[in-house]
PDB file of C-alpha atoms in Angstrom:
ATOM      1  CA  UNK A   1    -127.713-165.425-155.119  1.00 39.00           C
ATOM      2  CA  UNK A   2    -130.021-162.788-153.603  1.00 36.00           C
ATOM      3  CA  UNK A   3    -128.011-162.864-150.405  1.00 43.00           C
ATOM      4  CA  UNK A   4    -124.822-162.481-152.462  1.00 40.00           C
ATOM      5  CA  UNK A   5    -126.173-159.423-154.310  1.00 39.00           C
ATOM      6  CA  UNK A   6    -127.413-157.898-151.060  1.00 41.00           C
ATOM      7  CA  UNK A   7    -123.931-158.296-149.596  1.00 45.00           C
ATOM      8  CA  UNK A   8    -122.402-156.457-152.563  1.00 44.00           C
ATOM      9  CA  UNK A   9    -124.896-153.607-152.150  1.00 40.00           C
ATOM     10  CA  UNK A  10    -124.282-153.508-148.414  1.00 43.00           C
ATOM     11  CA  UNK A  11    -120.523-153.352-148.909  1.00 46.00           C
ATOM     12  CA  UNK A  12    -120.830-150.501-151.397  1.00 42.00           C
ATOM     13  CA  UNK A  13    -122.974-148.574-148.918  1.00 35.00           C
ATOM     14  CA  UNK A  14    -120.927-149.285-145.815  1.00 39.00           C
ATOM     15  CA  UNK A  15    -117.657-148.656-147.646  1.00 44.00           C
ATOM     16  CA  UNK A  16    -118.614-145.007-148.010  1.00 35.00           C
ATOM     17  CA  UNK A  17    -118.784-144.655-144.224  1.00 34.00           C
ATOM     18  CA  UNK A  18    -115.791-146.875-143.384  1.00 54.00           C
ATOM     19  CA  UNK A  19    -113.333-145.673-146.033  1.00 76.00           C
ATOM     20  CA  UNK A  20    -110.071-143.927-145.370  1.00 85.00           C
ATOM     21  CA  UNK A  21    -110.528-140.338-144.336  1.00 91.00           C
ATOM     22  CA  UNK A  22    -107.855-137.778-145.144  1.00 94.00           C
ATOM     23  CA  UNK A  23    -107.431-134.891-142.702  1.00 96.00           C
ATOM     24  CA  UNK A  24    -110.124-132.250-143.044  1.00 96.00           C
ATOM     25  CA  UNK A  25    -109.372-128.564-143.490  1.00 97.00           C
ATOM     26  CA  UNK A  26    -110.274-127.997-139.839  1.00 97.00           C
ATOM     27  CA  UNK A  27    -107.943-130.758-138.688  1.00 97.00           C
ATOM     28  CA  UNK A  28    -105.098-129.439-140.827  1.00 97.00           C
ATOM     29  CA  UNK A  29    -105.622-125.964-139.392  1.00 97.00           C
ATOM     30  CA  UNK A  30    -105.172-127.423-135.905  1.00 97.00           C
ATOM     31  CA  UNK A  31    -101.918-129.211-136.681  1.00 98.00           C
ATOM     32  CA  UNK A  32     -98.632-128.172-135.158  1.00 97.00           C
ATOM     33  CA  UNK A  33     -95.195-129.702-134.931  1.00 97.00           C
ATOM     34  CA  UNK A  34     -94.628-133.021-136.662  1.00 97.00           C
ATOM     35  CA  UNK A  35     -98.152-133.310-138.021  1.00 98.00           C
ATOM     36  CA  UNK A  36     -98.021-129.892-139.653  1.00 98.00           C
ATOM     37  CA  UNK A  37     -94.549-130.495-141.068  1.00 98.00           C
ATOM     38  CA  UNK A  38     -95.656-133.879-142.435  1.00 98.00           C
ATOM     39  CA  UNK A  39     -98.724-132.405-144.121  1.00 98.00           C
ATOM     40  CA  UNK A  40     -96.717-129.583-145.675  1.00 97.00           C
ATOM     41  CA  UNK A  41     -93.809-131.824-146.655  1.00 97.00           C
ATOM     42  CA  UNK A  42     -91.242-129.823-144.687  1.00 97.00           C
ATOM     43  CA  UNK A  43     -88.562-132.475-144.356  1.00 97.00           C
ATOM     44  CA  UNK A  44     -85.974-130.188-142.757  1.00 97.00           C
ATOM     45  CA  UNK A  45     -88.490-129.262-140.067  1.00 97.00           C
ATOM     46  CA  UNK A  46     -89.282-132.937-139.463  1.00 97.00           C
ATOM     47  CA  UNK A  47     -85.579-133.662-139.047  1.00 96.00           C
ATOM     48  CA  UNK A  48     -85.215-130.703-136.675  1.00 97.00           C
ATOM     49  CA  UNK A  49     -88.139-131.935-134.589  1.00 97.00           C
ATOM     50  CA  UNK A  50     -86.699-135.454-134.516  1.00 96.00           C
ATOM     51  CA  UNK A  51     -83.393-134.079-133.271  1.00 96.00           C
ATOM     52  CA  UNK A  52     -85.225-132.165-130.539  1.00 97.00           C
ATOM     53  CA  UNK A  53     -86.947-135.322-129.318  1.00 96.00           C
ATOM     54  CA  UNK A  54     -90.418-134.935-130.842  1.00 96.00           C
ATOM     55  CA  UNK A  55     -92.728-137.944-130.681  1.00 96.00           C
ATOM     56  CA  UNK A  56     -92.481-139.648-134.080  1.00 95.00           C
ATOM     57  CA  UNK A  57     -95.643-141.625-133.408  1.00 97.00           C
ATOM     58  CA  UNK A  58     -97.796-138.823-132.016  1.00 97.00           C
ATOM     59  CA  UNK A  59    -101.478-139.179-132.900  1.00 97.00           C
ATOM     60  CA  UNK A  60    -104.061-136.657-134.005  1.00 97.00           C
ATOM     61  CA  UNK A  61    -107.632-136.941-132.739  1.00 95.00           C
ATOM     62  CA  UNK A  62    -108.408-139.883-135.036  1.00 95.00           C
ATOM     63  CA  UNK A  63    -105.133-141.690-134.518  1.00 97.00           C
ATOM     64  CA  UNK A  64    -103.123-140.513-137.516  1.00 98.00           C
ATOM     65  CA  UNK A  65     -99.365-140.358-137.040  1.00 98.00           C
ATOM     66  CA  UNK A  66     -97.147-137.932-138.967  1.00 98.00           C
ATOM     67  CA  UNK A  67     -96.390-140.777-141.404  1.00 98.00           C
ATOM     68  CA  UNK A  68    -100.120-141.254-142.064  1.00 98.00           C
ATOM     69  CA  UNK A  69    -100.524-137.517-142.604  1.00 98.00           C
ATOM     70  CA  UNK A  70     -97.615-137.403-145.043  1.00 98.00           C
ATOM     71  CA  UNK A  71     -99.035-140.404-146.922  1.00 98.00           C
ATOM     72  CA  UNK A  72    -102.456-138.787-147.288  1.00 97.00           C
ATOM     73  CA  UNK A  73    -100.705-135.687-148.670  1.00 97.00           C
ATOM     74  CA  UNK A  74     -98.501-137.823-150.978  1.00 95.00           C
ATOM     75  CA  UNK A  75     -95.418-136.231-149.474  1.00 96.00           C
ATOM     76  CA  UNK A  76     -93.041-139.138-150.004  1.00 94.00           C
ATOM     77  CA  UNK A  77     -89.960-137.533-148.440  1.00 95.00           C
ATOM     78  CA  UNK A  78     -92.038-136.587-145.410  1.00 97.00           C
ATOM     79  CA  UNK A  79     -92.944-140.260-145.025  1.00 97.00           C
ATOM     80  CA  UNK A  80     -89.277-141.272-145.226  1.00 97.00           C
ATOM     81  CA  UNK A  81     -88.002-138.794-142.659  1.00 96.00           C
ATOM     82  CA  UNK A  82     -89.944-140.044-139.616  1.00 96.00           C
ATOM     83  CA  UNK A  83     -89.469-143.662-140.713  1.00 96.00           C
ATOM     84  CA  UNK A  84     -85.725-143.240-140.872  1.00 95.00           C
ATOM     85  CA  UNK A  85     -85.912-141.560-137.477  1.00 95.00           C
ATOM     86  CA  UNK A  86     -87.501-144.674-136.000  1.00 95.00           C
ATOM     87  CA  UNK A  87     -91.248-144.122-136.483  1.00 96.00           C
ATOM     88  CA  UNK A  88     -93.488-147.182-136.511  1.00 96.00           C
ATOM     89  CA  UNK A  89     -94.305-147.822-140.177  1.00 97.00           C
ATOM     90  CA  UNK A  90     -96.824-150.501-139.255  1.00 97.00           C
ATOM     91  CA  UNK A  91     -98.927-148.258-137.053  1.00 96.00           C
ATOM     92  CA  UNK A  92    -102.673-148.186-137.719  1.00 97.00           C
ATOM     93  CA  UNK A  93    -104.905-145.137-137.431  1.00 96.00           C
ATOM     94  CA  UNK A  94    -108.392-145.335-135.933  1.00 95.00           C
ATOM     95  CA  UNK A  95    -109.959-146.665-139.149  1.00 94.00           C
ATOM     96  CA  UNK A  96    -107.296-149.379-139.135  1.00 96.00           C
ATOM     97  CA  UNK A  97    -105.268-148.131-142.098  1.00 97.00           C
ATOM     98  CA  UNK A  98    -101.497-148.028-142.461  1.00 98.00           C
ATOM     99  CA  UNK A  99     -99.311-145.976-144.767  1.00 98.00           C
ATOM    100  CA  UNK A 100     -99.116-148.801-147.316  1.00 98.00           C
ATOM    101  CA  UNK A 101    -102.879-149.194-147.649  1.00 98.00           C
ATOM    102  CA  UNK A 102    -103.330-145.422-147.848  1.00 97.00           C
ATOM    103  CA  UNK A 103    -100.830-145.390-150.731  1.00 98.00           C
ATOM    104  CA  UNK A 104    -102.470-148.411-152.383  1.00 98.00           C
ATOM    105  CA  UNK A 105    -105.924-146.822-152.327  1.00 97.00           C
ATOM    106  CA  UNK A 106    -104.457-143.571-153.674  1.00 96.00           C
ATOM    107  CA  UNK A 107    -102.923-145.568-156.561  1.00 97.00           C
ATOM    108  CA  UNK A 108     -99.475-144.218-155.733  1.00 97.00           C
ATOM    109  CA  UNK A 109     -96.954-146.865-156.853  1.00 98.00           C
ATOM    110  CA  UNK A 110     -93.949-144.786-155.802  1.00 98.00           C
ATOM    111  CA  UNK A 111     -95.218-144.451-152.250  1.00 98.00           C
ATOM    112  CA  UNK A 112     -96.266-148.114-152.163  1.00 98.00           C
ATOM    113  CA  UNK A 113     -92.699-149.159-153.007  1.00 98.00           C
ATOM    114  CA  UNK A 114     -91.254-146.660-150.569  1.00 98.00           C
ATOM    115  CA  UNK A 115     -93.492-147.763-147.706  1.00 98.00           C
ATOM    116  CA  UNK A 116     -92.406-151.364-148.128  1.00 98.00           C
ATOM    117  CA  UNK A 117     -88.749-150.338-148.349  1.00 98.00           C
ATOM    118  CA  UNK A 118     -89.207-148.481-145.057  1.00 97.00           C
ATOM    119  CA  UNK A 119     -90.551-151.571-143.337  1.00 97.00           C
ATOM    120  CA  UNK A 120     -94.306-151.323-143.827  1.00 98.00           C
ATOM    121  CA  UNK A 121     -95.377-154.963-144.084  1.00 98.00           C
ATOM    122  CA  UNK A 122     -97.411-156.022-147.107  1.00 98.00           C
ATOM    123  CA  UNK A 123     -98.979-158.741-144.929  1.00 97.00           C
ATOM    124  CA  UNK A 124    -100.410-156.313-142.380  1.00 97.00           C
ATOM    125  CA  UNK A 125    -104.123-156.763-141.646  1.00 97.00           C
ATOM    126  CA  UNK A 126    -105.875-153.455-142.250  1.00 97.00           C
ATOM    127  CA  UNK A 127    -109.329-151.851-142.406  1.00 95.00           C
ATOM    128  CA  UNK A 128    -112.502-152.728-140.529  1.00 94.00           C
ATOM    129  CA  UNK A 129    -112.867-155.584-143.024  1.00 95.00           C
ATOM    130  CA  UNK A 130    -109.661-157.280-141.785  1.00 97.00           C
ATOM    131  CA  UNK A 131    -108.235-157.011-145.278  1.00 97.00           C
ATOM    132  CA  UNK A 132    -104.852-156.089-146.711  1.00 98.00           C
ATOM    133  CA  UNK A 133    -103.392-153.425-148.961  1.00 98.00           C
ATOM    134  CA  UNK A 134    -103.555-155.992-151.771  1.00 98.00           C
ATOM    135  CA  UNK A 135    -107.287-156.543-151.329  1.00 98.00           C
ATOM    136  CA  UNK A 136    -107.865-152.771-151.315  1.00 97.00           C
ATOM    137  CA  UNK A 137    -105.836-152.288-154.491  1.00 98.00           C
ATOM    138  CA  UNK A 138    -107.466-155.250-156.253  1.00 97.00           C
ATOM    139  CA  UNK A 139    -110.924-153.965-155.368  1.00 96.00           C
ATOM    140  CA  UNK A 140    -110.072-150.676-157.112  1.00 97.00           C
ATOM    141  CA  UNK A 141    -108.273-152.208-160.100  1.00 97.00           C
ATOM    142  CA  UNK A 142    -104.973-150.524-159.286  1.00 98.00           C
ATOM    143  CA  UNK A 143    -103.001-153.128-161.212  1.00 98.00           C
ATOM    144  CA  UNK A 144     -99.570-151.487-161.011  1.00 98.00           C
ATOM    145  CA  UNK A 145     -99.905-151.310-157.244  1.00 98.00           C
ATOM    146  CA  UNK A 146    -101.195-154.891-157.162  1.00 98.00           C
ATOM    147  CA  UNK A 147     -98.079-156.048-159.027  1.00 98.00           C
ATOM    148  CA  UNK A 148     -95.816-154.236-156.556  1.00 98.00           C
ATOM    149  CA  UNK A 149     -97.625-155.685-153.550  1.00 98.00           C
ATOM    150  CA  UNK A 150     -97.458-159.197-154.996  1.00 98.00           C
ATOM    151  CA  UNK A 151     -93.726-158.771-155.579  1.00 98.00           C
ATOM    152  CA  UNK A 152     -93.436-157.431-152.022  1.00 98.00           C
ATOM    153  CA  UNK A 153     -94.860-160.600-150.527  1.00 97.00           C
ATOM    154  CA  UNK A 154     -98.489-159.646-149.941  1.00 98.00           C
ATOM    155  CA  UNK A 155    -100.579-162.723-149.068  1.00 98.00           C
ATOM    156  CA  UNK A 156    -102.415-163.687-152.246  1.00 98.00           C
ATOM    157  CA  UNK A 157    -105.187-165.693-150.632  1.00 97.00           C
ATOM    158  CA  UNK A 158    -105.941-163.775-147.454  1.00 98.00           C
ATOM    159  CA  UNK A 159    -109.674-163.908-146.751  1.00 97.00           C
ATOM    160  CA  UNK A 160    -111.201-160.803-145.178  1.00 96.00           C
ATOM    161  CA  UNK A 161    -114.100-160.782-142.739  1.00 95.00           C
ATOM    162  CA  UNK A 162    -116.546-160.594-145.643  1.00 92.00           C
ATOM    163  CA  UNK A 163    -115.220-163.925-146.851  1.00 94.00           C
ATOM    164  CA  UNK A 164    -113.468-162.459-149.890  1.00 94.00           C
ATOM    165  CA  UNK A 165    -109.934-162.671-151.273  1.00 97.00           C
ATOM    166  CA  UNK A 166    -108.253-160.060-153.460  1.00 97.00           C
ATOM    167  CA  UNK A 167    -109.258-162.112-156.488  1.00 96.00           C
ATOM    168  CA  UNK A 168    -112.895-162.227-155.411  1.00 94.00           C
ATOM    169  CA  UNK A 169    -113.006-158.485-154.713  1.00 94.00           C
ATOM    170  CA  UNK A 170    -111.537-157.678-158.125  1.00 95.00           C
ATOM    171  CA  UNK A 171    -114.286-159.743-159.744  1.00 92.00           C
ATOM    172  CA  UNK A 172    -117.265-158.792-157.582  1.00 90.00           C
ATOM    173  CA  UNK A 173    -116.456-155.125-156.983  1.00 91.00           C
ATOM    174  CA  UNK A 174    -114.583-154.443-160.222  1.00 91.00           C
ATOM    175  CA  UNK A 175    -116.137-152.838-163.278  1.00 91.00           C
ATOM    176  CA  UNK A 176    -114.970-155.493-165.739  1.00 90.00           C
ATOM    177  CA  UNK A 177    -112.716-153.003-167.501  1.00 95.00           C
ATOM    178  CA  UNK A 178    -109.097-153.359-168.529  1.00 96.00           C
ATOM    179  CA  UNK A 179    -107.714-152.252-165.160  1.00 97.00           C
ATOM    180  CA  UNK A 180    -109.580-154.984-163.302  1.00 96.00           C
ATOM    181  CA  UNK A 181    -108.794-157.592-165.953  1.00 95.00           C
ATOM    182  CA  UNK A 182    -105.092-156.752-165.653  1.00 97.00           C
ATOM    183  CA  UNK A 183    -105.437-156.953-161.878  1.00 97.00           C
ATOM    184  CA  UNK A 184    -107.005-160.401-162.137  1.00 95.00           C
ATOM    185  CA  UNK A 185    -104.316-161.588-164.519  1.00 95.00           C
ATOM    186  CA  UNK A 186    -101.543-160.458-162.171  1.00 97.00           C
ATOM    187  CA  UNK A 187    -103.157-162.283-159.257  1.00 97.00           C
ATOM    188  CA  UNK A 188    -103.750-165.488-161.225  1.00 95.00           C
ATOM    189  CA  UNK A 189    -100.258-165.472-162.745  1.00 96.00           C
ATOM    190  CA  UNK A 190     -98.826-165.047-159.243  1.00 97.00           C
ATOM    191  CA  UNK A 191    -100.688-168.146-158.100  1.00 96.00           C
ATOM    192  CA  UNK A 192    -103.811-166.785-156.421  1.00 96.00           C
ATOM    193  CA  UNK A 193    -106.226-169.613-155.682  1.00 95.00           C
ATOM    194  CA  UNK A 194    -109.246-169.324-157.992  1.00 92.00           C
ATOM    195  CA  UNK A 195    -111.103-172.052-156.107  1.00 91.00           C
ATOM    196  CA  UNK A 196    -111.530-170.235-152.786  1.00 93.00           C
ATOM    197  CA  UNK A 197    -115.275-169.644-152.352  1.00 90.00           C
ATOM    198  CA  UNK A 198    -117.042-166.906-150.440  1.00 86.00           C
ATOM    199  CA  UNK A 199    -119.307-167.705-147.510  1.00 86.00           C
ATOM    200  CA  UNK A 200    -122.096-168.760-149.865  1.00 84.00           C
ATOM    201  CA  UNK A 201    -119.850-171.169-151.733  1.00 86.00           C
ATOM    202  CA  UNK A 202    -119.516-168.869-154.758  1.00 82.00           C
ATOM    203  CA  UNK A 203    -116.112-168.925-156.464  1.00 85.00           C
ATOM    204  CA  UNK A 204    -114.724-166.140-158.668  1.00 78.00           C
ATOM    205  CA  UNK A 205    -116.297-166.564-162.108  1.00 67.00           C
ATOM    206  CA  UNK A 206    -114.106-166.697-165.161  1.00 51.00           C
ATOM    207  CA  UNK A 207    -113.320-163.207-166.406  1.00 44.00           C
ATOM    208  CA  UNK A 208    -113.307-162.353-170.084  1.00 42.00           C
ATOM    209  CA  UNK A 209    -109.750-162.102-171.336  1.00 45.00           C
ATOM    210  CA  UNK A 210    -108.257-163.915-168.352  1.00 52.00           C
ATOM    211  CA  UNK A 211    -105.695-166.489-169.395  1.00 50.00           C
ATOM    212  CA  UNK A 212    -106.235-170.011-168.098  1.00 48.00           C
TER     213      UNK A 212
END
């Protein structure tokens, strides 16, 4: 049990350093072309640049494409434009995040749905923890996003490199409030396996209010 609690504390600490990082003010000031248009949501400029042959998958210094930039800025139309022009919607930036996981962490159901419609796979392995958008959303109790990802075919029982599923993360890293209880219920109702243990053999404990 001590090892288990230490792992939780370690994850909380390391998560601060490994989390998604939106472009800084200095990075934004350096942007030109597609990256600048994506950040500002200038769809007509994105289309003009596409027509002129601009690189739809160009990377900034930490590997963000224009689609990543638009997702961080919650500029939905600016995500659609490069995608429809042929941009790779399953590209990962240097911290191993895709547009879908960025949207899931931001609790943006509209962008989550859009990303999947544009071809961003809900089964993509993301983050330094080898997780998924579903695990990220479950961890945070973003139940509306969790429901969308489940409906979109996200793997319910994927185990990340910490040994945890989405269900386990919602229990261990959740606050026990209504958002996490609703998240757990969605996962269980969808068929998530409650018997999958972590590396220490611990299984998700029963949560108050969770239907059998």
